[in-house]
Coordinates of C-alpha atoms and ligand atoms in Angstrom, one line a residue:
M1 CA -4.0 1.3 -42.4
E2 CA -0.4 1.4 -43.6
N3 CA -0.6 5.2 -43.9
F4 CA -1.9 5.6 -40.4
I5 CA -0.7 8.8 -38.9
V6 CA -0.2 9.1 -35.2
S7 CA -3.5 10.5 -34.1
A8 CA -2.0 12.8 -31.5
R9 CA -0.3 14.7 -34.3
K10 CA -2.9 14.4 -37.0
Y11 CA -5.8 15.4 -34.8
R12 CA -4.0 18.1 -33.0
P13 CA -6.6 20.9 -32.9
A14 CA -5.9 23.7 -35.4
T15 CA -8.6 26.2 -34.1
F16 CA -9.8 27.3 -30.7
D17 CA -13.1 25.6 -31.2
T18 CA -11.5 22.2 -31.7
V19 CA -9.5 22.4 -28.5
V20 CA -10.9 19.7 -26.3
G21 CA -12.1 20.4 -22.8
Q22 CA -10.7 23.9 -22.3
N23 CA -13.7 26.0 -23.3
S24 CA -13.3 28.7 -20.7
I25 CA -9.7 29.3 -21.6
T26 CA -10.2 29.4 -25.4
S27 CA -13.2 31.8 -25.1
T28 CA -11.2 34.1 -22.8
L29 CA -8.4 34.1 -25.3
K30 CA -10.7 34.8 -28.2
N31 CA -12.3 37.7 -26.4
A32 CA -8.9 39.2 -25.7
I33 CA -8.0 39.0 -29.4
K34 CA -11.4 40.4 -30.4
N35 CA -11.2 43.4 -28.1
N36 CA -7.5 43.8 -28.8
I37 CA -6.5 43.7 -25.2
L38 CA -3.8 41.1 -25.5
A39 CA -1.3 40.8 -22.6
Q40 CA 2.4 40.9 -23.4
A41 CA 3.0 37.6 -21.7
F42 CA 0.9 34.6 -20.8
L43 CA 1.6 31.7 -18.5
F44 CA -0.2 28.5 -19.3
C45 CA -0.2 26.1 -16.3
G46 CA -1.5 22.6 -15.9
P47 CA -0.6 18.9 -16.2
R48 CA 1.0 17.5 -19.3
G49 CA -0.9 16.5 -22.4
I50 CA -3.9 18.7 -21.9
G51 CA -3.4 21.3 -24.6
K52 CA -1.1 24.0 -23.3
T53 CA 1.3 24.0 -26.3
T54 CA -1.6 23.4 -28.7
C55 CA -3.4 26.5 -27.4
A56 CA -0.2 28.6 -27.6
R57 CA 0.3 27.6 -31.2
I58 CA -3.3 28.4 -32.1
M59 CA -2.9 31.7 -30.4
A60 CA 0.2 32.5 -32.4
K61 CA -1.5 31.6 -35.6
T62 CA -4.7 33.4 -34.9
I63 CA -3.2 36.8 -33.9
N64 CA -1.1 36.7 -37.1
C65 CA -4.0 35.7 -39.4
Q66 CA -4.7 38.3 -42.1
N67 CA -8.2 37.2 -42.6
L68 CA -9.7 36.5 -39.1
S69 CA -13.2 35.0 -39.1
E70 CA -16.0 36.6 -37.3
N71 CA -15.8 33.9 -34.8
I72 CA -12.2 34.9 -34.0
E73 CA -10.6 31.9 -35.7
A74 CA -7.7 31.7 -38.0
C75 CA -8.7 31.4 -41.7
N76 CA -6.1 28.6 -42.4
K77 CA -5.9 30.0 -45.9
C78 CA -3.9 33.3 -45.8
E79 CA -0.1 33.4 -46.3
S80 CA 0.5 33.6 -42.6
C81 CA -1.8 30.7 -41.8
T82 CA -0.4 28.4 -44.4
S83 CA 3.2 29.1 -43.3
F84 CA 2.1 28.3 -39.7
N85 CA 0.3 25.1 -40.9
N86 CA 3.4 24.1 -42.8
A87 CA 5.6 24.8 -39.7
A88 CA 7.4 27.4 -41.9
S89 CA 6.4 30.6 -40.1
F90 CA 9.2 32.9 -38.9
N91 CA 6.8 34.5 -36.4
I92 CA 6.8 31.6 -34.0
H93 CA 9.7 30.5 -31.9
E94 CA 9.5 27.6 -29.6
L95 CA 12.0 26.8 -26.9
D96 CA 11.9 23.7 -24.8
A97 CA 13.4 24.9 -21.5
A98 CA 13.7 21.3 -20.3
S99 CA 16.6 20.8 -22.7
N100 CA 17.6 24.4 -23.4
N101 CA 17.8 26.0 -20.1
S102 CA 21.2 27.8 -20.1
V103 CA 21.8 31.6 -20.1
E104 CA 23.2 31.2 -23.6
D105 CA 19.9 29.8 -24.9
I106 CA 18.0 32.7 -23.4
R107 CA 20.4 35.2 -24.8
N108 CA 19.9 33.7 -28.3
L109 CA 16.2 34.1 -27.8
V110 CA 16.4 37.7 -26.5
E111 CA 18.6 38.5 -29.6
Q112 CA 15.8 37.3 -31.9
V113 CA 13.2 39.4 -30.0
R114 CA 14.9 42.5 -31.3
I115 CA 14.1 41.7 -34.9
P116 CA 10.6 42.8 -35.9
P117 CA 8.3 40.4 -37.9
Q118 CA 8.6 40.7 -41.7
V119 CA 5.2 39.2 -42.4
G120 CA 2.3 39.5 -40.0
K121 CA 1.9 41.5 -36.8
Y122 CA 3.4 39.5 -34.0
K123 CA 6.3 37.4 -33.1
V124 CA 5.4 34.8 -30.6
Y125 CA 7.8 33.1 -28.3
I126 CA 6.7 29.9 -26.7
I127 CA 8.8 28.6 -23.8
D128 CA 7.8 25.2 -22.8
E129 CA 8.6 23.8 -19.3
V130 CA 9.7 27.3 -18.3
H131 CA 10.2 26.2 -14.7
M132 CA 13.3 24.3 -15.9
L133 CA 15.2 27.5 -16.7
S134 CA 18.3 28.0 -14.6
S135 CA 18.1 31.0 -12.3
N136 CA 20.7 32.9 -14.4
A137 CA 18.6 32.2 -17.5
F138 CA 15.6 33.5 -15.6
N139 CA 17.4 36.7 -14.8
A140 CA 18.6 37.2 -18.3
F141 CA 15.0 36.7 -19.5
L142 CA 13.5 39.1 -17.0
K143 CA 14.6 42.3 -18.6
T144 CA 13.1 41.4 -21.9
L145 CA 9.9 40.3 -20.2
E146 CA 9.7 43.7 -18.5
E147 CA 10.0 45.8 -21.6
P148 CA 9.3 43.8 -24.6
P149 CA 8.9 45.4 -28.0
P150 CA 5.1 45.8 -28.9
Y151 CA 5.3 43.1 -31.6
A152 CA 6.6 40.4 -29.2
K153 CA 4.3 38.1 -27.3
F154 CA 5.5 35.5 -24.8
I155 CA 3.7 32.4 -24.0
L156 CA 5.2 30.4 -21.1
A157 CA 4.0 26.9 -20.3
T158 CA 4.7 24.9 -17.2
T159 CA 3.5 21.8 -15.4
E160 CA 4.8 23.2 -12.2
K161 CA 3.5 26.7 -11.5
H162 CA 4.8 26.7 -7.9
K163 CA 8.4 26.7 -9.3
I164 CA 7.9 29.9 -11.2
I165 CA 9.5 32.9 -9.4
P166 CA 7.1 35.7 -8.4
T167 CA 8.8 38.3 -10.6
I168 CA 7.8 36.2 -13.6
L169 CA 4.3 35.4 -12.3
S170 CA 3.5 39.1 -11.8
R171 CA 4.3 39.9 -15.4
C172 CA 2.1 37.2 -16.9
Q173 CA -1.5 36.7 -17.5
I174 CA -2.1 33.3 -15.9
F175 CA -4.3 30.5 -17.3
D176 CA -4.8 27.3 -15.4
F177 CA -5.6 24.5 -17.7
K178 CA -7.7 21.7 -16.2
R179 CA -7.6 18.0 -16.7
I180 CA -9.9 17.1 -19.6
G181 CA -13.0 15.2 -18.5
V182 CA -13.4 11.5 -19.4
E183 CA -16.5 12.3 -21.4
D184 CA -14.7 15.0 -23.5
I185 CA -11.8 12.7 -24.2
A186 CA -14.1 9.8 -25.1
N187 CA -16.1 12.0 -27.5
H188 CA -12.9 13.2 -29.2
L189 CA -11.7 9.6 -29.6
K190 CA -15.0 8.7 -31.1
F191 CA -14.6 11.6 -33.6
V192 CA -11.1 10.3 -34.5
A193 CA -12.4 6.8 -34.8
Q194 CA -15.2 7.8 -37.2
N195 CA -12.8 9.8 -39.3
E196 CA -10.3 6.9 -39.5
H197 CA -13.1 4.4 -40.2
I198 CA -12.3 2.5 -37.1
E199 CA -14.9 0.5 -35.2
A200 CA -14.8 1.3 -31.5
E201 CA -17.1 0.4 -28.7
T202 CA -18.1 3.4 -26.6
D203 CA -17.2 1.6 -23.3
A204 CA -13.8 0.8 -24.8
L205 CA -13.2 4.5 -25.5
H206 CA -14.3 5.4 -22.0
I207 CA -11.8 3.0 -20.6
I208 CA -9.0 4.6 -22.7
A209 CA -10.1 8.1 -21.6
Q210 CA -10.0 7.0 -17.9
K211 CA -6.6 5.5 -18.3
A212 CA -5.3 8.7 -19.9
D213 CA -6.2 10.6 -16.7
G214 CA -7.2 13.8 -18.2
A215 CA -4.5 14.0 -20.8
L216 CA -5.8 14.0 -24.4
R217 CA -2.4 13.4 -25.8
D218 CA -2.0 10.2 -23.8
A219 CA -5.5 9.1 -24.8
L220 CA -4.7 9.5 -28.4
S221 CA -1.4 7.6 -28.2
I222 CA -3.1 4.7 -26.3
F223 CA -5.8 4.8 -29.0
D224 CA -3.1 4.5 -31.7
Q225 CA -1.5 1.5 -29.9
L226 CA -4.8 -0.2 -29.7
V227 CA -5.7 0.4 -33.3
S228 CA -2.5 -1.5 -34.4
F229 CA -3.2 -4.3 -31.9
S230 CA -6.8 -4.8 -32.7
S231 CA -6.8 -4.3 -36.5
A232 CA -9.2 -1.4 -36.5
N233 CA -11.8 -2.9 -34.2
I234 CA -11.5 -1.6 -30.7
T235 CA -13.6 -3.6 -28.2
Y236 CA -14.0 -3.3 -24.5
K237 CA -12.5 -6.7 -24.1
N238 CA -9.3 -6.0 -26.0
V239 CA -8.8 -2.7 -24.3
I240 CA -9.0 -4.4 -20.9
D241 CA -6.6 -7.1 -22.0
N242 CA -4.1 -4.8 -23.7
L243 CA -4.0 -2.2 -21.1
N244 CA -4.0 -4.6 -18.2
I245 CA -6.9 -2.8 -16.7
L246 CA -9.0 -4.4 -13.9
D247 CA -12.3 -5.0 -15.5
Y248 CA -15.5 -3.3 -14.1
D249 CA -16.8 -6.8 -14.1
Y250 CA -14.7 -7.8 -11.1
Y251 CA -16.1 -4.9 -9.1
F252 CA -19.7 -5.6 -10.0
K253 CA -19.2 -9.3 -9.1
I254 CA -17.5 -8.6 -5.8
V255 CA -20.1 -6.1 -4.7
D256 CA -22.8 -8.5 -5.7
A257 CA -21.2 -11.1 -3.5
T258 CA -20.8 -8.8 -0.5
L259 CA -24.4 -7.8 -0.8
K260 CA -25.4 -11.4 -0.5
N261 CA -23.1 -12.0 2.5
D262 CA -21.2 -14.4 0.3
I263 CA -17.7 -14.5 1.8
T264 CA -16.8 -17.6 -0.2
N265 CA -17.4 -16.0 -3.5
S266 CA -15.9 -12.6 -2.7
L267 CA -12.7 -14.3 -1.6
L268 CA -12.7 -16.4 -4.7
I269 CA -13.1 -13.4 -6.9
L270 CA -10.2 -11.7 -5.1
N271 CA -8.1 -14.8 -5.7
D272 CA -8.9 -14.6 -9.4
I273 CA -7.8 -11.0 -9.4
F274 CA -4.5 -11.9 -7.7
E275 CA -4.0 -14.8 -10.1
N276 CA -4.4 -12.5 -13.0
G277 CA -1.5 -10.5 -11.7
F278 CA -3.2 -7.4 -10.5
D279 CA -1.9 -5.4 -7.6
G280 CA -3.9 -5.4 -4.4
Q281 CA -3.6 -1.7 -3.8
H282 CA -4.8 -1.1 -7.3
F283 CA -7.8 -3.3 -6.6
I284 CA -8.5 -1.4 -3.4
I285 CA -8.5 2.0 -5.2
G286 CA -10.7 0.5 -7.9
L287 CA -13.2 -0.9 -5.5
A288 CA -13.4 2.4 -3.6
E289 CA -14.0 4.1 -6.9
H290 CA -16.7 1.6 -7.7
L291 CA -18.5 2.1 -4.4
R292 CA -18.3 5.8 -5.0
N293 CA -19.8 5.4 -8.4
L294 CA -22.7 3.5 -6.9
L295 CA -23.2 6.2 -4.4
V296 CA -23.2 8.8 -7.1
C297 CA -26.0 6.8 -8.9
K298 CA -28.2 7.1 -5.8
D299 CA -29.1 10.7 -6.6
K300 CA -30.1 12.2 -10.0
A301 CA -28.3 15.4 -9.0
T302 CA -24.9 13.6 -8.8
L303 CA -25.5 11.2 -11.7
S304 CA -23.4 13.5 -13.9
L305 CA -20.3 12.7 -11.8
L306 CA -20.4 9.2 -13.1
E307 CA -17.8 9.2 -15.9
V308 CA -18.5 5.9 -17.6
G309 CA -19.8 4.6 -20.9
E310 CA -23.6 4.2 -21.5
N311 CA -23.7 0.4 -21.1
I312 CA -21.8 0.4 -17.9
K313 CA -23.9 3.3 -16.6
S314 CA -27.0 1.1 -16.7
R315 CA -25.1 -1.6 -14.9
Y316 CA -24.2 0.9 -12.2
A317 CA -27.8 2.0 -12.0
E318 CA -28.9 -1.6 -11.6
Q319 CA -26.5 -2.4 -8.8
A320 CA -27.1 0.9 -7.0
K321 CA -30.7 -0.2 -6.6
Q322 CA -29.7 -3.2 -4.6
A323 CA -27.2 -1.4 -2.3
D324 CA -28.5 1.0 0.2
I325 CA -26.7 4.2 1.0
M326 CA -25.5 3.0 4.4
F327 CA -24.0 -0.1 2.9
L328 CA -22.1 2.0 0.4
I329 CA -20.9 4.5 3.0
K330 CA -19.8 1.8 5.5
G331 CA -18.2 -0.1 2.6
L332 CA -16.3 2.9 1.6
E333 CA -15.1 3.4 5.2
I334 CA -13.9 -0.2 5.3
I335 CA -12.1 0.0 2.0
N336 CA -10.6 3.4 2.9
H337 CA -9.3 1.9 6.1
C338 CA -7.8 -1.0 4.2
D339 CA -6.2 1.4 1.7
I340 CA -4.4 3.2 4.6
E341 CA -3.2 0.0 6.3
Y342 CA -2.5 -2.1 3.2
R343 CA 1.0 -0.9 2.5
G344 CA 2.2 -1.4 6.0
S345 CA 0.6 -4.7 6.5
N346 CA 2.7 -7.8 6.9
N347 CA 0.0 -10.0 5.4
K348 CA -1.4 -7.8 2.7
R349 CA -3.7 -10.4 1.2
L350 CA -5.2 -11.2 4.6
R351 CA -5.7 -7.5 5.2
L352 CA -7.7 -7.2 2.0
E353 CA -9.6 -10.4 2.6
L354 CA -10.6 -9.2 6.1
S355 CA -12.0 -6.0 4.6
L356 CA -14.1 -8.0 2.2
M357 CA -15.4 -10.2 5.0
Q358 CA -16.3 -7.1 6.9
M359 CA -18.1 -5.8 3.9
C360 CA -20.0 -9.1 3.6
S361 CA -21.2 -8.7 7.1
L362 CA -22.5 -5.2 6.5
K363 CA -25.7 -6.1 4.7
S364 CA -27.1 -8.8 6.9
G365 CA -27.7 -7.1 10.1
A366 CA -25.1 -4.5 11.0
L367 CA -27.2 -1.9 9.4
H368 CA -30.6 -3.1 10.2
P369 CA -30.3 -4.3 13.8
Q370 CA -34.0 -4.2 14.1
S371 CA -34.8 -6.3 11.1
E372 CA -33.1 -9.4 12.4
P373 CA -33.2 -10.4 16.0
I374 CA -29.8 -10.7 17.5
I375 CA -29.7 -13.3 20.2
I376 CA -26.6 -13.9 22.1
P377 CA -26.5 -17.3 23.7
P378 CA -27.0 -16.9 27.5
Q379 CA -23.6 -18.3 28.4
K380 CA -21.5 -16.1 30.7
K381 CA -18.5 -16.5 28.4
T382 CA -20.1 -14.4 25.7
E383 CA -19.5 -11.3 27.8
N384 CA -15.9 -12.0 28.2
Q385 CA -15.3 -13.1 24.7
S386 CA -17.2 -10.4 23.0
T387 CA -14.2 -8.1 22.4
K388 CA -13.7 -7.0 18.9
S389 CA -11.0 -9.3 17.8
I390 CA -10.1 -12.0 15.4
V391 CA -9.7 -15.4 16.9
S392 CA -6.7 -16.6 15.0
E393 CA -7.6 -19.6 13.0
P394 CA -5.6 -20.8 10.0
I395 CA -5.9 -18.0 7.6
P396 CA -7.7 -18.8 4.5
K397 CA -4.5 -19.6 2.7
P398 CA -3.8 -19.3 -1.0
L399 CA -7.3 -20.1 -1.9
T400 CA -8.2 -23.4 -3.3
N401 CA -11.5 -24.1 -5.0
E402 CA -12.9 -25.9 -2.0
P403 CA -15.3 -23.5 -0.5
Q404 CA -14.9 -24.9 3.0
A405 CA -11.4 -23.7 3.0
V406 CA -12.6 -20.2 3.0
S407 CA -16.1 -20.3 4.4
Q408 CA -15.1 -20.2 8.0
P409 CA -14.8 -16.6 8.9
T410 CA -13.6 -16.1 12.4
I411 CA -14.3 -12.5 13.1
V412 CA -15.8 -11.9 16.4
N413 CA -17.4 -8.6 16.3
E414 CA -19.1 -6.7 19.0
P415 CA -22.2 -8.6 19.7
K416 CA -24.5 -5.7 18.8
T417 CA -23.4 -5.8 15.2
V418 CA -23.2 -9.5 14.8
P419 CA -26.0 -11.2 13.1
V420 CA -26.6 -14.6 14.8
K421 CA -28.3 -16.7 12.3
D422 CA -30.1 -19.2 14.4
P423 CA -32.4 -17.6 16.9
E424 CA -32.5 -20.5 19.3
P425 CA -29.6 -20.5 21.6
K426 CA -27.9 -23.9 21.5
P427 CA -25.8 -25.4 24.2
V428 CA -22.3 -24.4 24.0
Q429 CA -21.0 -28.0 23.8
K430 CA -22.8 -28.6 20.5
K431 CA -20.6 -28.5 17.5
T432 CA -21.5 -25.7 15.1
G433 CA -23.7 -26.9 12.4
P434 CA -23.3 -26.1 8.8
R435 CA -23.1 -22.4 8.6
M436 CA -24.6 -20.2 6.0
P437 CA -21.7 -18.9 4.0
G438 CA -20.9 -15.5 5.2
S439 CA -22.6 -15.7 8.5
I440 CA -20.5 -15.1 11.6
S441 CA -20.9 -17.2 14.6
I442 CA -19.8 -16.3 18.1
K443 CA -20.8 -19.6 19.4
G444 CA -18.6 -21.5 17.1
N445 CA -15.6 -19.6 18.2
I446 CA -16.4 -20.0 21.9
N447 CA -16.6 -23.7 21.3
K448 CA -13.3 -23.8 19.7
V449 CA -11.6 -21.8 22.4
E450 CA -13.0 -24.1 25.0
E451 CA -12.0 -27.2 23.1
E452 CA -8.5 -25.9 22.8
A453 CA -8.3 -25.0 26.4
S454 CA -9.4 -28.5 27.5
T455 CA -6.9 -30.2 25.2
Y456 CA -4.2 -28.1 26.7
K457 CA -5.1 -29.0 30.3
S458 CA -5.4 -32.7 29.5
T459 CA -1.9 -32.7 28.0
I460 CA -0.5 -31.4 31.2
H461 CA -2.3 -34.1 33.2
T462 CA -1.2 -36.9 31.1
L463 CA 2.5 -36.0 31.4
P464 CA 4.4 -39.0 32.8
D465 CA 5.4 -39.3 36.4
T466 CA 7.3 -42.5 36.7
D467 CA 9.2 -43.5 39.9
F468 CA 13.0 -44.0 39.5
T469 CA 15.8 -45.0 41.8
Q470 CA 19.2 -43.5 42.7
E471 CA 20.7 -46.1 40.3
D472 CA 18.5 -45.0 37.4
L473 CA 19.5 -41.5 38.1
E474 CA 23.2 -42.2 38.0
T475 CA 22.9 -44.1 34.8
Q476 CA 21.1 -41.3 33.0
W477 CA 23.5 -38.8 34.6
S478 CA 26.5 -40.5 33.1
N479 CA 24.6 -41.0 29.8
Y480 CA 24.0 -37.3 29.7
L481 CA 27.6 -36.4 30.5
S482 CA 29.0 -38.7 27.8
S483 CA 26.6 -37.4 25.2
E484 CA 27.3 -33.7 26.1
A485 CA 31.1 -34.0 26.6
D486 CA 31.9 -32.4 23.3
Q487 CA 29.3 -29.7 23.5
T488 CA 30.1 -28.2 26.9
P489 CA 33.3 -29.8 28.1
S490 CA 34.0 -27.5 31.1
F491 CA 30.5 -27.9 32.5
V492 CA 30.5 -31.6 32.0
N493 CA 33.9 -31.9 33.7
A494 CA 32.7 -30.0 36.7
L495 CA 29.7 -32.3 36.9
R496 CA 31.8 -35.4 36.7
K497 CA 33.4 -34.7 40.1
Y498 CA 30.2 -35.4 42.0
T499 CA 27.4 -37.9 42.0
P500 CA 23.9 -36.6 41.9
I501 CA 21.7 -37.5 44.9
L502 CA 18.0 -38.3 44.7
K503 CA 16.1 -36.6 47.5
D504 CA 12.4 -36.4 48.4
N505 CA 9.8 -35.4 45.8
Y506 CA 12.1 -36.2 42.9
L507 CA 14.5 -33.4 43.9
V508 CA 18.0 -34.1 42.5
E509 CA 21.0 -32.4 44.1
F510 CA 24.4 -32.2 42.6
K511 CA 27.4 -30.6 44.3
T512 CA 30.0 -28.4 42.8
D513 CA 32.7 -26.1 44.2
N514 CA 32.5 -23.9 41.2
K515 CA 30.1 -20.9 41.6
V516 CA 30.0 -20.4 37.8
I517 CA 28.8 -23.9 37.3
A518 CA 26.4 -23.8 40.2
N519 CA 24.7 -20.7 38.7
D520 CA 24.8 -21.8 35.1
R521 CA 21.0 -22.1 34.9
Q522 CA 21.0 -22.7 31.2
N523 CA 23.1 -25.8 31.3
I524 CA 21.4 -27.1 34.4
N525 CA 18.0 -26.8 32.8
K526 CA 19.3 -28.7 29.9
V527 CA 20.4 -31.6 32.2
Q528 CA 17.1 -31.3 34.0
A529 CA 15.1 -31.6 30.8
Y530 CA 17.2 -34.6 29.8
L531 CA 16.6 -36.4 33.1
K532 CA 12.9 -35.6 33.0
E533 CA 12.6 -37.1 29.6
H534 CA 14.8 -40.2 30.1
L535 CA 13.5 -41.0 33.6
Q536 CA 9.9 -40.3 32.4
N537 CA 9.2 -38.0 35.3
Q538 CA 8.0 -34.4 35.0
K539 CA 8.2 -33.6 38.6
L540 CA 12.0 -34.0 38.7
S541 CA 13.9 -30.9 39.5
L542 CA 17.7 -30.4 39.6
Q543 CA 19.4 -28.2 42.1
S544 CA 23.0 -27.3 42.5
V545 CA 24.7 -27.1 45.9
I546 CA 27.9 -25.2 46.3
T547 CA 30.5 -27.1 48.5
L548 CA 33.3 -25.7 50.5
K549 CA 36.8 -26.3 49.3
E550 CA 38.3 -29.4 50.6
E551 CA 40.8 -29.2 53.5
N552 CA 43.8 -30.2 51.6
N553 CA 43.4 -27.4 49.1
T554 CA 46.6 -25.7 48.5
A555 CA 46.9 -22.1 49.6
Y556 CA 47.6 -19.9 46.6
T557 CA 47.0 -16.3 47.6
D558 CA 48.8 -14.4 50.3
E559 CA 45.5 -14.2 52.2
E560 CA 45.0 -18.0 52.0
K561 CA 48.6 -18.5 53.1
F562 CA 48.0 -16.2 56.1
D563 CA 44.9 -18.1 57.0
E564 CA 46.8 -21.4 56.9
M565 CA 49.5 -20.0 59.1
K566 CA 46.9 -18.5 61.5
K567 CA 45.3 -21.9 61.9
K568 CA 48.6 -23.3 63.1
N569 CA 49.5 -20.3 65.3
P570 CA 46.5 -18.1 66.3
A571 CA 48.8 -15.5 67.8
L572 CA 49.6 -14.3 64.3
Q573 CA 46.2 -12.6 64.1
D574 CA 47.0 -10.7 67.4
L575 CA 50.3 -9.7 65.9
K576 CA 48.7 -8.5 62.7
D577 CA 46.0 -6.5 64.7
Q578 CA 48.4 -4.9 67.2
L579 CA 50.9 -3.7 64.6
D580 CA 48.0 -2.7 62.3
L581 CA 49.4 -4.8 59.5
E582 CA 47.8 -5.4 56.1
I583 CA 48.3 -8.1 53.6
E584 CA 49.3 -6.9 50.3
F585 CA 47.2 -8.4 47.5
Ligands
ZN1 ZN1 -5.3 33.2 -41.9

């Protein structure tokens, strides 16, 4: 093991036939070589790690081979092939445009194109990540690409085809590389494992292949990591643990639970997933994938779309038998909806739990309304309460292991789709009995709403209503003023001027000559609340009365002075009117 060479390099394909998962491209290239109809320039497009550069190198080696096999493969023995294999060939030039994208870099390359090959027929220029070239570099390159010498071949590779300018596209033969299938990658890993004498479970290799998402290079480097972690024995378990992948097991268990209407267990499994540090969104995507896989199992024709290992395939087949197609489609709808709303949800966990509860309710009756009688209790309320809503009850909080904490779903669905477990309508007053886990009861919720309403009413009725006297009022009034003096001094000072008066029906009046104080509803309400509480009377209400200014008020403004003078001598008004005088303010 100490001489373990990174598989991605060691098992890089050396011939067209060993390229993984790109059969149509390799056979097209072989045909072109065979019929000697090679284009001047090629553009290899597709995601990273799927064999673009590898194919370009094989191509360069093959067209230079002096001893081509009948199968159009390089011999790997001739002078040209050995220099290629030792990375010593002068006929191949690679430029990584991601780091060498200046005009200068391209000029150097163009310079080299002028020199014909000393050995072999072709000089091959591979430009990786060609979309990264600066526009000046592109222009400098264009001339060469238009009229290249016959011995020069260009292979451009890119992950972003849309960034390539049309003038380049039109001069290239384009090949679109596709993501490599999980099965192909898994088989290749199996081949590598066998060659390296590494024990590896098929399911484990499938998980690696899935994680690599179509990129063989990634799959090989994950494989290498795992080999060093697991000392040459790759099991499903250690792949799951090391790659932090949500185990298939979780999905099988959760679907089992939803099929049995088992809300309790499905929420507990979800809790387990959260506790293991997995992301909710990740789980949603995985669950949707799982349902899709079950759906695919339903038909032999689509069975090939199931990209999993053999052992897991049989588990899928088993579970697919228990879930009918409508359950799977509805379940996918629910999960898809959850996926859309999850990110924006304020309570993400609840959003996900709700979806699981909905899935739990699918099997029992929603899909087979005829198989289970749905009886809505004959109370009038049911009609009003039957809107599709969630009656808010304490959310199943961070789940504990007590099942009752989570076994009380409070979804009120449309009555049509709600399975009511007990066919005999019971009086509304009866407490809901022990419910089947996962069943949904309208009656329970109605009871609850009614209980809450009656408690609320009774609270209102039992509010105190004690009699009190003018004296009591004055005592509490001054208590309030002294307690509040620091908080609202101006308001308190204004109130100090007058004594409140108790009127009929517990109306309390207080007088003020200040309009601002009289209309300060916020502070008045505060006083009122204080009095209500301390006099134990909820009917008490406080009202302000604005008084006129007192007679001996000093006149300040000119207008006030005029009024004062007028009172003493009414003729002044006549004088003012006849002379059409105005008071200056
Ligand atoms: Zn050769």
